[in-house]
mmCIF file of N, CA and C in Angstrom:
data_model
loop_
_atom_site.group_PDB
_atom_site.id
_atom_site.type_symbol
_atom_site.label_atom_id
_atom_site.label_comp_id
_atom_site.label_asym_id
_atom_site.label_seq_id
_atom_site.Cartn_x
_atom_site.Cartn_y
_atom_site.Cartn_z
ATOM 1 N N MET A 288 -91.276 -30.057 15.729
ATOM 2 C CA MET A 288 -89.934 -30.209 15.176
ATOM 3 C C MET A 288 -89.726 -29.162 14.091
ATOM 4 N N TRP A 289 -88.515 -29.052 13.627
ATOM 5 C CA TRP A 289 -88.164 -28.035 12.640
ATOM 6 C C TRP A 289 -87.522 -28.677 11.417
ATOM 7 N N THR A 290 -87.450 -27.882 10.366
ATOM 8 C CA THR A 290 -86.676 -28.252 9.185
ATOM 9 C C THR A 290 -85.700 -27.115 8.922
ATOM 10 N N ILE A 291 -84.523 -27.485 8.431
ATOM 11 C CA ILE A 291 -83.492 -26.503 8.118
ATOM 12 C C ILE A 291 -83.069 -26.723 6.685
ATOM 13 N N ALA A 292 -83.105 -25.663 5.899
ATOM 14 C CA ALA A 292 -82.722 -25.748 4.493
ATOM 15 C C ALA A 292 -82.106 -24.430 4.059
ATOM 16 N N GLU A 293 -81.375 -24.502 2.972
ATOM 17 C CA GLU A 293 -80.833 -23.281 2.399
ATOM 18 C C GLU A 293 -81.990 -22.465 1.833
ATOM 19 N N ALA A 294 -81.952 -21.163 2.060
ATOM 20 C CA ALA A 294 -82.990 -20.264 1.549
ATOM 21 C C ALA A 294 -82.853 -20.211 0.033
ATOM 22 N N ALA A 295 -83.770 -20.880 -0.660
ATOM 23 C CA ALA A 295 -83.637 -21.062 -2.104
ATOM 24 C C ALA A 295 -84.451 -20.071 -2.928
ATOM 25 N N THR A 296 -85.451 -19.468 -2.323
ATOM 26 C CA THR A 296 -86.332 -18.566 -3.066
ATOM 27 C C THR A 296 -86.251 -17.157 -2.485
ATOM 28 N N GLU A 297 -86.776 -16.210 -3.238
ATOM 29 C CA GLU A 297 -86.845 -14.840 -2.725
ATOM 30 C C GLU A 297 -87.710 -14.775 -1.475
ATOM 31 N N ALA A 298 -88.772 -15.575 -1.429
ATOM 32 C CA ALA A 298 -89.630 -15.595 -0.237
ATOM 33 C C ALA A 298 -88.857 -16.108 0.973
ATOM 34 N N ASP A 299 -88.026 -17.141 0.771
ATOM 35 C CA ASP A 299 -87.197 -17.656 1.870
ATOM 36 C C ASP A 299 -86.225 -16.583 2.357
ATOM 37 N N ARG A 300 -85.573 -15.915 1.414
ATOM 38 C CA ARG A 300 -84.605 -14.880 1.797
ATOM 39 C C ARG A 300 -85.295 -13.721 2.501
ATOM 40 N N ALA A 301 -86.494 -13.374 2.053
ATOM 41 C CA ALA A 301 -87.260 -12.318 2.717
ATOM 42 C C ALA A 301 -87.623 -12.738 4.146
ATOM 43 N N ALA A 302 -87.942 -14.026 4.339
ATOM 44 C CA ALA A 302 -88.257 -14.525 5.679
ATOM 45 C C ALA A 302 -87.026 -14.449 6.577
ATOM 46 N N CYS A 303 -85.853 -14.764 6.027
ATOM 47 C CA CYS A 303 -84.602 -14.655 6.797
ATOM 48 C C CYS A 303 -84.386 -13.215 7.245
ATOM 49 N N LEU A 304 -84.518 -12.282 6.315
ATOM 50 C CA LEU A 304 -84.292 -10.875 6.637
ATOM 51 C C LEU A 304 -85.323 -10.369 7.645
ATOM 52 N N ALA A 305 -86.580 -10.760 7.475
ATOM 53 C CA ALA A 305 -87.619 -10.322 8.412
ATOM 54 C C ALA A 305 -87.320 -10.809 9.827
ATOM 55 N N LEU A 306 -86.848 -12.039 9.954
ATOM 56 C CA LEU A 306 -86.511 -12.569 11.277
ATOM 57 C C LEU A 306 -85.313 -11.833 11.871
ATOM 58 N N ARG A 307 -84.307 -11.556 11.041
ATOM 59 C CA ARG A 307 -83.151 -10.792 11.520
ATOM 60 C C ARG A 307 -83.580 -9.410 11.995
ATOM 61 N N ILE A 308 -84.446 -8.750 11.270
ATOM 62 C CA ILE A 308 -84.908 -7.419 11.667
ATOM 63 C C ILE A 308 -85.696 -7.506 12.976
ATOM 64 N N GLU A 309 -86.525 -8.534 13.104
ATOM 65 C CA GLU A 309 -87.286 -8.731 14.349
ATOM 66 C C GLU A 309 -86.349 -8.893 15.544
ATOM 67 N N VAL A 310 -85.348 -9.762 15.399
ATOM 68 C CA VAL A 310 -84.469 -10.074 16.525
ATOM 69 C C VAL A 310 -83.435 -8.975 16.755
ATOM 70 N N PHE A 311 -82.669 -8.634 15.706
ATOM 71 C CA PHE A 311 -81.565 -7.691 15.910
ATOM 72 C C PHE A 311 -82.047 -6.247 16.045
ATOM 73 N N CYS A 312 -82.958 -5.831 15.190
ATOM 74 C CA CYS A 312 -83.425 -4.436 15.260
ATOM 75 C C CYS A 312 -84.494 -4.273 16.347
ATOM 76 N N GLY A 313 -85.495 -5.140 16.326
ATOM 77 C CA GLY A 313 -86.593 -5.024 17.272
ATOM 78 C C GLY A 313 -86.211 -5.314 18.705
ATOM 79 N N GLU A 314 -85.467 -6.402 18.930
ATOM 80 C CA GLU A 314 -85.132 -6.797 20.297
ATOM 81 C C GLU A 314 -83.836 -6.182 20.809
ATOM 82 N N GLN A 315 -82.844 -6.025 19.919
ATOM 83 C CA GLN A 315 -81.516 -5.629 20.388
ATOM 84 C C GLN A 315 -81.128 -4.196 20.040
ATOM 85 N N GLY A 316 -81.966 -3.490 19.309
ATOM 86 C CA GLY A 316 -81.709 -2.083 19.028
ATOM 87 C C GLY A 316 -80.691 -1.809 17.934
ATOM 88 N N VAL A 317 -80.364 -2.822 17.127
ATOM 89 C CA VAL A 317 -79.474 -2.612 15.981
ATOM 90 C C VAL A 317 -80.256 -1.810 14.932
ATOM 91 N N THR A 318 -79.625 -0.847 14.298
ATOM 92 C CA THR A 318 -80.333 -0.072 13.277
ATOM 93 C C THR A 318 -80.456 -0.898 11.996
ATOM 94 N N ARG A 319 -81.454 -0.581 11.191
ATOM 95 C CA ARG A 319 -81.622 -1.272 9.897
ATOM 96 C C ARG A 319 -80.387 -1.080 9.023
ATOM 97 N N GLU A 320 -79.783 0.089 9.104
ATOM 98 C CA GLU A 320 -78.590 0.365 8.298
ATOM 99 C C GLU A 320 -77.432 -0.541 8.700
ATOM 100 N N GLU A 321 -77.315 -0.836 9.990
ATOM 101 C CA GLU A 321 -76.271 -1.744 10.459
ATOM 102 C C GLU A 321 -76.586 -3.191 10.061
ATOM 103 N N GLU A 322 -77.846 -3.557 10.148
ATOM 104 C CA GLU A 322 -78.244 -4.934 9.854
ATOM 105 C C GLU A 322 -78.168 -5.248 8.362
ATOM 106 N N ILE A 323 -78.614 -4.330 7.553
ATOM 107 C CA ILE A 323 -78.605 -4.549 6.100
ATOM 108 C C ILE A 323 -77.303 -3.954 5.577
ATOM 109 N N ASP A 324 -76.260 -4.785 5.575
ATOM 110 C CA ASP A 324 -74.895 -4.312 5.344
ATOM 111 C C ASP A 324 -74.385 -4.510 3.914
ATOM 112 N N GLY A 325 -75.230 -4.955 3.001
ATOM 113 C CA GLY A 325 -74.816 -5.126 1.616
ATOM 114 C C GLY A 325 -74.095 -6.429 1.329
ATOM 115 N N LEU A 326 -73.988 -7.321 2.304
ATOM 116 C CA LEU A 326 -73.257 -8.578 2.115
ATOM 117 C C LEU A 326 -74.167 -9.787 1.899
ATOM 118 N N ASP A 327 -75.460 -9.586 1.936
ATOM 119 C CA ASP A 327 -76.387 -10.716 1.809
ATOM 120 C C ASP A 327 -76.343 -11.402 0.445
ATOM 121 N N ASP A 328 -76.174 -10.629 -0.617
ATOM 122 C CA ASP A 328 -76.210 -11.231 -1.959
ATOM 123 C C ASP A 328 -75.062 -12.202 -2.199
ATOM 124 N N GLY A 329 -73.927 -12.014 -1.543
ATOM 125 C CA GLY A 329 -72.792 -12.902 -1.721
ATOM 126 C C GLY A 329 -72.726 -14.024 -0.703
ATOM 127 N N ALA A 330 -73.807 -14.238 0.033
ATOM 128 C CA ALA A 330 -73.814 -15.226 1.114
ATOM 129 C C ALA A 330 -74.821 -16.330 0.843
ATOM 130 N N ARG A 331 -74.628 -17.437 1.535
ATOM 131 C CA ARG A 331 -75.624 -18.502 1.573
ATOM 132 C C ARG A 331 -76.412 -18.296 2.862
ATOM 133 N N HIS A 332 -77.715 -18.491 2.803
ATOM 134 C CA HIS A 332 -78.585 -18.272 3.954
ATOM 135 C C HIS A 332 -79.290 -19.566 4.310
ATOM 136 N N LEU A 333 -79.339 -19.866 5.589
ATOM 137 C CA LEU A 333 -80.100 -21.017 6.069
ATOM 138 C C LEU A 333 -81.343 -20.504 6.776
ATOM 139 N N LEU A 334 -82.438 -21.231 6.591
ATOM 140 C CA LEU A 334 -83.702 -20.886 7.222
ATOM 141 C C LEU A 334 -84.243 -22.119 7.927
ATOM 142 N N ALA A 335 -84.493 -21.987 9.206
ATOM 143 C CA ALA A 335 -85.151 -23.037 9.979
ATOM 144 C C ALA A 335 -86.620 -22.669 10.088
ATOM 145 N N THR A 336 -87.476 -23.623 9.773
ATOM 146 C CA THR A 336 -88.908 -23.384 9.899
ATOM 147 C C THR A 336 -89.494 -24.356 10.919
ATOM 148 N N VAL A 337 -90.471 -23.851 11.651
ATOM 149 C CA VAL A 337 -91.176 -24.632 12.650
ATOM 150 C C VAL A 337 -92.653 -24.542 12.299
ATOM 151 N N ALA A 338 -93.246 -25.666 11.973
ATOM 152 C CA ALA A 338 -94.653 -25.700 11.555
ATOM 153 C C ALA A 338 -94.914 -24.690 10.441
ATOM 154 N N GLY A 339 -93.959 -24.576 9.519
ATOM 155 C CA GLY A 339 -94.118 -23.709 8.356
ATOM 156 C C GLY A 339 -93.778 -22.247 8.585
ATOM 157 N N SER A 340 -93.440 -21.861 9.806
ATOM 158 C CA SER A 340 -93.103 -20.464 10.106
ATOM 159 C C SER A 340 -91.605 -20.329 10.373
ATOM 160 N N PRO A 341 -91.018 -19.173 10.020
ATOM 161 C CA PRO A 341 -89.590 -18.968 10.276
ATOM 162 C C PRO A 341 -89.278 -19.048 11.769
ATOM 163 N N GLY A 342 -88.277 -19.867 12.105
ATOM 164 C CA GLY A 342 -87.887 -20.015 13.502
ATOM 165 C C GLY A 342 -86.458 -19.596 13.775
ATOM 166 N N GLY A 343 -85.605 -19.625 12.738
ATOM 167 C CA GLY A 343 -84.215 -19.243 12.907
ATOM 168 C C GLY A 343 -83.541 -19.065 11.568
ATOM 169 N N THR A 344 -82.442 -18.342 11.570
ATOM 170 C CA THR A 344 -81.712 -18.119 10.331
ATOM 171 C C THR A 344 -80.255 -17.811 10.647
ATOM 172 N N LEU A 345 -79.438 -17.929 9.644
ATOM 173 C CA LEU A 345 -78.058 -17.457 9.687
ATOM 174 C C LEU A 345 -77.579 -17.289 8.257
ATOM 175 N N ARG A 346 -76.456 -16.587 8.120
ATOM 176 C CA ARG A 346 -75.839 -16.504 6.800
ATOM 177 C C ARG A 346 -74.411 -17.019 6.902
ATOM 178 N N LEU A 347 -73.939 -17.510 5.767
ATOM 179 C CA LEU A 347 -72.631 -18.136 5.682
ATOM 180 C C LEU A 347 -71.906 -17.523 4.496
ATOM 181 N N ARG A 348 -70.739 -16.950 4.784
ATOM 182 C CA ARG A 348 -69.906 -16.377 3.720
ATOM 183 C C ARG A 348 -68.551 -17.060 3.746
ATOM 184 N N PHE A 349 -67.959 -17.192 2.580
ATOM 185 C CA PHE A 349 -66.668 -17.856 2.472
ATOM 186 C C PHE A 349 -65.578 -16.826 2.194
ATOM 187 N N GLN A 350 -64.490 -16.954 2.953
ATOM 188 C CA GLN A 350 -63.335 -16.065 2.833
ATOM 189 C C GLN A 350 -62.103 -16.959 2.737
ATOM 190 N N GLY A 351 -61.701 -17.284 1.511
ATOM 191 C CA GLY A 351 -60.602 -18.223 1.328
ATOM 192 C C GLY A 351 -61.016 -19.586 1.847
ATOM 193 N N GLU A 352 -60.207 -20.169 2.733
ATOM 194 C CA GLU A 352 -60.516 -21.480 3.288
ATOM 195 C C GLU A 352 -61.360 -21.410 4.553
ATOM 196 N N ALA A 353 -61.795 -20.218 4.910
ATOM 197 C CA ALA A 353 -62.614 -20.044 6.114
ATOM 198 C C ALA A 353 -64.065 -19.765 5.737
ATOM 199 N N ALA A 354 -64.952 -20.254 6.580
ATOM 200 C CA ALA A 354 -66.376 -19.950 6.459
ATOM 201 C C ALA A 354 -66.743 -19.032 7.606
ATOM 202 N N LYS A 355 -67.348 -17.917 7.288
ATOM 203 C CA LYS A 355 -67.755 -16.951 8.315
ATOM 204 C C LYS A 355 -69.247 -17.110 8.547
ATOM 205 N N VAL A 356 -69.600 -17.470 9.777
ATOM 206 C CA VAL A 356 -70.996 -17.622 10.171
ATOM 207 C C VAL A 356 -71.446 -16.292 10.755
ATOM 208 N N GLU A 357 -72.554 -15.775 10.230
ATOM 209 C CA GLU A 357 -73.010 -14.444 10.629
ATOM 210 C C GLU A 357 -74.521 -14.421 10.793
ATOM 211 N N ARG A 358 -74.987 -13.396 11.480
ATOM 212 C CA ARG A 358 -76.414 -13.098 11.611
ATOM 213 C C ARG A 358 -77.219 -14.292 12.121
ATOM 214 N N VAL A 359 -76.651 -14.988 13.104
ATOM 215 C CA VAL A 359 -77.331 -16.143 13.698
ATOM 216 C C VAL A 359 -78.436 -15.630 14.612
ATOM 217 N N CYS A 360 -79.663 -16.034 14.358
ATOM 218 C CA CYS A 360 -80.748 -15.629 15.251
ATOM 219 C C CYS A 360 -81.865 -16.667 15.259
ATOM 220 N N VAL A 361 -82.519 -16.738 16.398
ATOM 221 C CA VAL A 361 -83.640 -17.645 16.610
ATOM 222 C C VAL A 361 -84.780 -16.831 17.196
ATOM 223 N N ALA A 362 -85.981 -17.044 16.678
ATOM 224 C CA ALA A 362 -87.164 -16.352 17.200
ATOM 225 C C ALA A 362 -87.337 -16.679 18.680
ATOM 226 N N GLY A 363 -87.802 -15.714 19.438
ATOM 227 C CA GLY A 363 -87.931 -15.862 20.878
ATOM 228 C C GLY A 363 -88.664 -17.115 21.312
ATOM 229 N N ALA A 364 -89.710 -17.484 20.616
ATOM 230 C CA ALA A 364 -90.511 -18.652 20.990
ATOM 231 C C ALA A 364 -89.752 -19.961 20.848
ATOM 232 N N HIS A 365 -88.641 -19.954 20.104
ATOM 233 C CA HIS A 365 -87.915 -21.194 19.835
ATOM 234 C C HIS A 365 -86.542 -21.248 20.506
ATOM 235 N N ARG A 366 -86.217 -20.237 21.296
ATOM 236 C CA ARG A 366 -84.943 -20.254 22.009
ATOM 237 C C ARG A 366 -84.980 -21.311 23.106
ATOM 238 N N GLY A 367 -83.846 -21.975 23.297
ATOM 239 C CA GLY A 367 -83.764 -23.008 24.316
ATOM 240 C C GLY A 367 -84.303 -24.361 23.887
ATOM 241 N N THR A 368 -84.662 -24.500 22.620
ATOM 242 C CA THR A 368 -85.225 -25.764 22.127
ATOM 243 C C THR A 368 -84.200 -26.638 21.415
ATOM 244 N N GLY A 369 -83.003 -26.096 21.178
ATOM 245 C CA GLY A 369 -82.006 -26.821 20.394
ATOM 246 C C GLY A 369 -81.974 -26.402 18.942
ATOM 247 N N LEU A 370 -82.917 -25.554 18.533
ATOM 248 C CA LEU A 370 -82.973 -25.123 17.135
ATOM 249 C C LEU A 370 -81.714 -24.362 16.730
ATOM 250 N N GLY A 371 -81.222 -23.478 17.577
ATOM 251 C CA GLY A 371 -80.019 -22.708 17.251
ATOM 252 C C GLY A 371 -78.814 -23.611 17.042
ATOM 253 N N ALA A 372 -78.652 -24.614 17.899
ATOM 254 C CA ALA A 372 -77.537 -25.554 17.760
ATOM 255 C C ALA A 372 -77.682 -26.370 16.483
ATOM 256 N N ALA A 373 -78.899 -26.797 16.168
ATOM 257 C CA ALA A 373 -79.132 -27.554 14.930
ATOM 258 C C ALA A 373 -78.820 -26.695 13.711
ATOM 259 N N LEU A 374 -79.200 -25.445 13.758
ATOM 260 C CA LEU A 374 -78.918 -24.515 12.671
ATOM 261 C C LEU A 374 -77.410 -24.357 12.483
ATOM 262 N N MET A 375 -76.696 -24.193 13.580
ATOM 263 C CA MET A 375 -75.240 -24.068 13.512
ATOM 264 C C MET A 375 -74.583 -25.344 12.998
ATOM 265 N N ARG A 376 -75.029 -26.503 13.455
ATOM 266 C CA ARG A 376 -74.445 -27.763 12.980
ATOM 267 C C ARG A 376 -74.631 -27.915 11.469
ATOM 268 N N GLU A 377 -75.786 -27.508 10.962
ATOM 269 C CA GLU A 377 -76.010 -27.583 9.513
ATOM 270 C C GLU A 377 -75.088 -26.615 8.776
ATOM 271 N N ALA A 378 -74.892 -25.422 9.316
ATOM 272 C CA ALA A 378 -73.973 -24.459 8.690
ATOM 273 C C ALA A 378 -72.552 -25.009 8.668
ATOM 274 N N LEU A 379 -72.121 -25.627 9.756
ATOM 275 C CA LEU A 379 -70.772 -26.199 9.818
ATOM 276 C C LEU A 379 -70.632 -27.356 8.840
ATOM 277 N N ARG A 380 -71.671 -28.153 8.705
ATOM 278 C CA ARG A 380 -71.651 -29.253 7.738
ATOM 279 C C ARG A 380 -71.514 -28.717 6.319
ATOM 280 N N LEU A 381 -72.308 -27.714 5.986
ATOM 281 C CA LEU A 381 -72.243 -27.120 4.645
ATOM 282 C C LEU A 381 -70.886 -26.478 4.388
ATOM 283 N N ALA A 382 -70.339 -25.822 5.391
ATOM 284 C CA ALA A 382 -69.034 -25.173 5.237
ATOM 285 C C ALA A 382 -67.947 -26.208 4.960
ATOM 286 N N ALA A 383 -67.951 -27.293 5.725
ATOM 287 C CA ALA A 383 -66.956 -28.352 5.510
ATOM 288 C C ALA A 383 -67.146 -28.994 4.140
ATOM 289 N N GLU A 384 -68.389 -29.219 3.767
ATOM 290 C CA GLU A 384 -68.703 -29.799 2.456
ATOM 291 C C GLU A 384 -68.187 -28.922 1.317
ATOM 292 N N ALA A 385 -68.202 -27.602 1.535
ATOM 293 C CA ALA A 385 -67.728 -26.652 0.522
ATOM 294 C C ALA A 385 -66.208 -26.512 0.517
ATOM 295 N N GLY A 386 -65.527 -27.195 1.446
ATOM 296 C CA GLY A 386 -64.067 -27.178 1.468
ATOM 297 C C GLY A 386 -63.432 -26.254 2.482
ATOM 298 N N ALA A 387 -64.230 -25.603 3.306
ATOM 299 C CA ALA A 387 -63.663 -24.732 4.338
ATOM 300 C C ALA A 387 -62.953 -25.581 5.385
ATOM 301 N N THR A 388 -61.855 -25.069 5.900
ATOM 302 C CA THR A 388 -61.103 -25.786 6.935
ATOM 303 C C THR A 388 -61.262 -25.146 8.310
ATOM 304 N N GLU A 389 -61.901 -23.982 8.349
ATOM 305 C CA GLU A 389 -62.109 -23.281 9.616
ATOM 306 C C GLU A 389 -63.417 -22.509 9.537
ATOM 307 N N ALA A 390 -64.132 -22.461 10.667
ATOM 308 C CA ALA A 390 -65.317 -21.614 10.797
ATOM 309 C C ALA A 390 -64.966 -20.459 11.710
ATOM 310 N N ARG A 391 -65.439 -19.277 11.368
ATOM 311 C CA ARG A 391 -65.202 -18.064 12.159
ATOM 312 C C ARG A 391 -66.533 -17.381 12.434
ATOM 313 N N LEU A 392 -66.572 -16.656 13.527
ATOM 314 C CA LEU A 392 -67.736 -15.823 13.813
ATOM 315 C C LEU A 392 -67.363 -14.766 14.828
ATOM 316 N N GLY A 393 -68.165 -13.719 14.866
ATOM 317 C CA GLY A 393 -68.074 -12.697 15.898
ATOM 318 C C GLY A 393 -69.263 -12.914 16.816
ATOM 319 N N ALA A 394 -69.012 -13.389 18.026
ATOM 320 C CA ALA A 394 -70.092 -13.759 18.945
ATOM 321 C C ALA A 394 -70.414 -12.629 19.909
ATOM 322 N N GLN A 395 -71.691 -12.388 20.113
ATOM 323 C CA GLN A 395 -72.077 -11.513 21.201
ATOM 324 C C GLN A 395 -71.570 -12.169 22.489
ATOM 325 N N VAL A 396 -70.953 -11.383 23.338
ATOM 326 C CA VAL A 396 -70.331 -11.911 24.555
ATOM 327 C C VAL A 396 -71.320 -12.741 25.378
ATOM 328 N N ALA A 397 -72.561 -12.327 25.414
ATOM 329 C CA ALA A 397 -73.562 -13.032 26.218
ATOM 330 C C ALA A 397 -73.811 -14.461 25.752
ATOM 331 N N VAL A 398 -73.517 -14.765 24.487
ATOM 332 C CA VAL A 398 -73.798 -16.110 23.969
ATOM 333 C C VAL A 398 -72.530 -16.902 23.642
ATOM 334 N N ILE A 399 -71.383 -16.436 24.117
ATOM 335 C CA ILE A 399 -70.141 -17.193 23.904
ATOM 336 C C ILE A 399 -70.272 -18.641 24.401
ATOM 337 N N PRO A 400 -70.880 -18.905 25.570
ATOM 338 C CA PRO A 400 -70.994 -20.304 26.011
ATOM 339 C C PRO A 400 -71.748 -21.200 25.010
ATOM 340 N N PHE A 401 -72.738 -20.653 24.326
ATOM 341 C CA PHE A 401 -73.460 -21.410 23.293
ATOM 342 C C PHE A 401 -72.492 -21.880 22.212
ATOM 343 N N TYR A 402 -71.656 -20.967 21.729
ATOM 344 C CA TYR A 402 -70.716 -21.324 20.664
ATOM 345 C C TYR A 402 -69.592 -22.228 21.184
ATOM 346 N N GLU A 403 -69.194 -22.054 22.436
ATOM 347 C CA GLU A 403 -68.181 -22.943 23.004
ATOM 348 C C GLU A 403 -68.681 -24.385 23.026
ATOM 349 N N ARG A 404 -69.967 -24.577 23.322
ATOM 350 C CA ARG A 404 -70.536 -25.929 23.322
ATOM 351 C C ARG A 404 -70.507 -26.550 21.924
ATOM 352 N N LEU A 405 -70.385 -25.723 20.896
ATOM 353 C CA LEU A 405 -70.303 -26.206 19.515
ATOM 354 C C LEU A 405 -68.858 -26.324 19.035
ATOM 355 N N GLY A 406 -67.903 -26.168 19.948
ATOM 356 C CA GLY A 406 -66.503 -26.368 19.610
ATOM 357 C C GLY A 406 -65.728 -25.117 19.235
ATOM 358 N N PHE A 407 -66.328 -23.947 19.366
ATOM 359 C CA PHE A 407 -65.642 -22.699 19.047
ATOM 360 C C PHE A 407 -64.796 -22.245 20.234
ATOM 361 N N THR A 408 -63.710 -21.544 19.939
ATOM 362 C CA THR A 408 -62.825 -20.971 20.950
ATOM 363 C C THR A 408 -62.750 -19.463 20.736
ATOM 364 N N ALA A 409 -62.959 -18.715 21.814
ATOM 365 C CA ALA A 409 -62.866 -17.253 21.745
ATOM 366 C C ALA A 409 -61.406 -16.824 21.764
ATOM 367 N N HIS A 410 -61.107 -15.757 21.048
ATOM 368 C CA HIS A 410 -59.753 -15.210 21.057
ATOM 369 C C HIS A 410 -59.813 -13.722 20.762
ATOM 370 N N GLY A 411 -58.765 -13.036 21.138
ATOM 371 C CA GLY A 411 -58.682 -11.599 20.897
ATOM 372 C C GLY A 411 -59.513 -10.807 21.880
ATOM 373 N N PRO A 412 -59.399 -9.494 21.775
ATOM 374 C CA PRO A 412 -60.097 -8.623 22.729
ATOM 375 C C PRO A 412 -61.584 -8.496 22.416
ATOM 376 N N GLU A 413 -62.313 -8.045 23.400
ATOM 377 C CA GLU A 413 -63.722 -7.712 23.216
ATOM 378 C C GLU A 413 -63.813 -6.443 22.374
ATOM 379 N N TYR A 414 -64.840 -6.360 21.527
ATOM 380 C CA TYR A 414 -65.050 -5.168 20.703
ATOM 381 C C TYR A 414 -66.553 -4.920 20.570
ATOM 382 N N LEU A 415 -66.904 -3.718 20.160
ATOM 383 C CA LEU A 415 -68.309 -3.384 19.966
ATOM 384 C C LEU A 415 -68.683 -3.524 18.499
ATOM 385 N N ASP A 416 -69.792 -4.189 18.249
ATOM 386 C CA ASP A 416 -70.393 -4.265 16.919
ATOM 387 C C ASP A 416 -71.850 -3.879 17.121
ATOM 388 N N ALA A 417 -72.277 -2.812 16.489
ATOM 389 C CA ALA A 417 -73.626 -2.265 16.681
ATOM 390 C C ALA A 417 -73.894 -2.013 18.172
ATOM 391 N N ARG A 418 -72.862 -1.525 18.876
ATOM 392 C CA ARG A 418 -72.929 -1.171 20.283
ATOM 393 C C ARG A 418 -73.121 -2.373 21.200
ATOM 394 N N ILE A 419 -72.923 -3.580 20.695
ATOM 395 C CA ILE A 419 -73.065 -4.813 21.469
ATOM 396 C C ILE A 419 -71.677 -5.444 21.619
ATOM 397 N N PRO A 420 -71.250 -5.793 22.842
ATOM 398 C CA PRO A 420 -69.940 -6.420 23.028
ATOM 399 C C PRO A 420 -69.850 -7.777 22.320
ATOM 400 N N HIS A 421 -68.763 -7.972 21.580
ATOM 401 C CA HIS A 421 -68.499 -9.200 20.819
ATOM 402 C C HIS A 421 -67.068 -9.668 21.074
ATOM 403 N N ARG A 422 -66.811 -10.926 20.749
ATOM 404 C CA ARG A 422 -65.466 -11.475 20.652
ATOM 405 C C ARG A 422 -65.417 -12.390 19.434
ATOM 406 N N ASN A 423 -64.261 -12.466 18.811
ATOM 407 C CA ASN A 423 -64.087 -13.374 17.699
ATOM 408 C C ASN A 423 -63.926 -14.786 18.207
ATOM 409 N N MET A 424 -64.423 -15.743 17.421
ATOM 410 C CA MET A 424 -64.313 -17.149 17.766
ATOM 411 C C MET A 424 -63.984 -17.942 16.506
ATOM 412 N N THR A 425 -63.271 -19.047 16.677
ATOM 413 C CA THR A 425 -62.953 -19.927 15.558
ATOM 414 C C THR A 425 -63.126 -21.374 15.979
ATOM 415 N N ARG A 426 -63.230 -22.211 14.960
ATOM 416 C CA ARG A 426 -63.359 -23.641 15.172
ATOM 417 C C ARG A 426 -62.846 -24.356 13.935
ATOM 418 N N PRO A 427 -61.993 -25.363 14.088
ATOM 419 C CA PRO A 427 -61.554 -26.109 12.909
ATOM 420 C C PRO A 427 -62.701 -26.925 12.325
ATOM 421 N N LEU A 428 -62.627 -27.169 11.030
ATOM 422 C CA LEU A 428 -63.609 -28.021 10.352
ATOM 423 C C LEU A 428 -62.882 -29.220 9.779
ATOM 424 N N PRO A 429 -63.448 -30.373 9.649
ATOM 425 C CA PRO A 429 -64.851 -30.652 9.953
ATOM 426 C C PRO A 429 -65.096 -30.797 11.413
#
């Protein structure tokens, strides 16, 4: 089983970044410059751990009454276990608790069905982010 908590220490935040670099840079070919975009300090980060090791992460930024969910990733060994959905549900709970009325994200086209199962709706045209096709998605909160 896993635990999900806000990354409270520098070590937690470093674990989040290391996992993002492993998944986005190592697996998907995103450059470090694209991944490290200067927005981490103003965000809340969630870290899922499995048996004490990082298993998934995401960041949450607030823009007015909207919460933007970003950098969602799960380590390869934990994909398909429900960890990603649990991580997202916790982010949505925290966003609603903070007063957000809508959640937004830019989804890689390949994983749109994952976000649809969590109540998100895709809208607008497809676009490239780090050379990967994306679409914007939203979901009302709570």
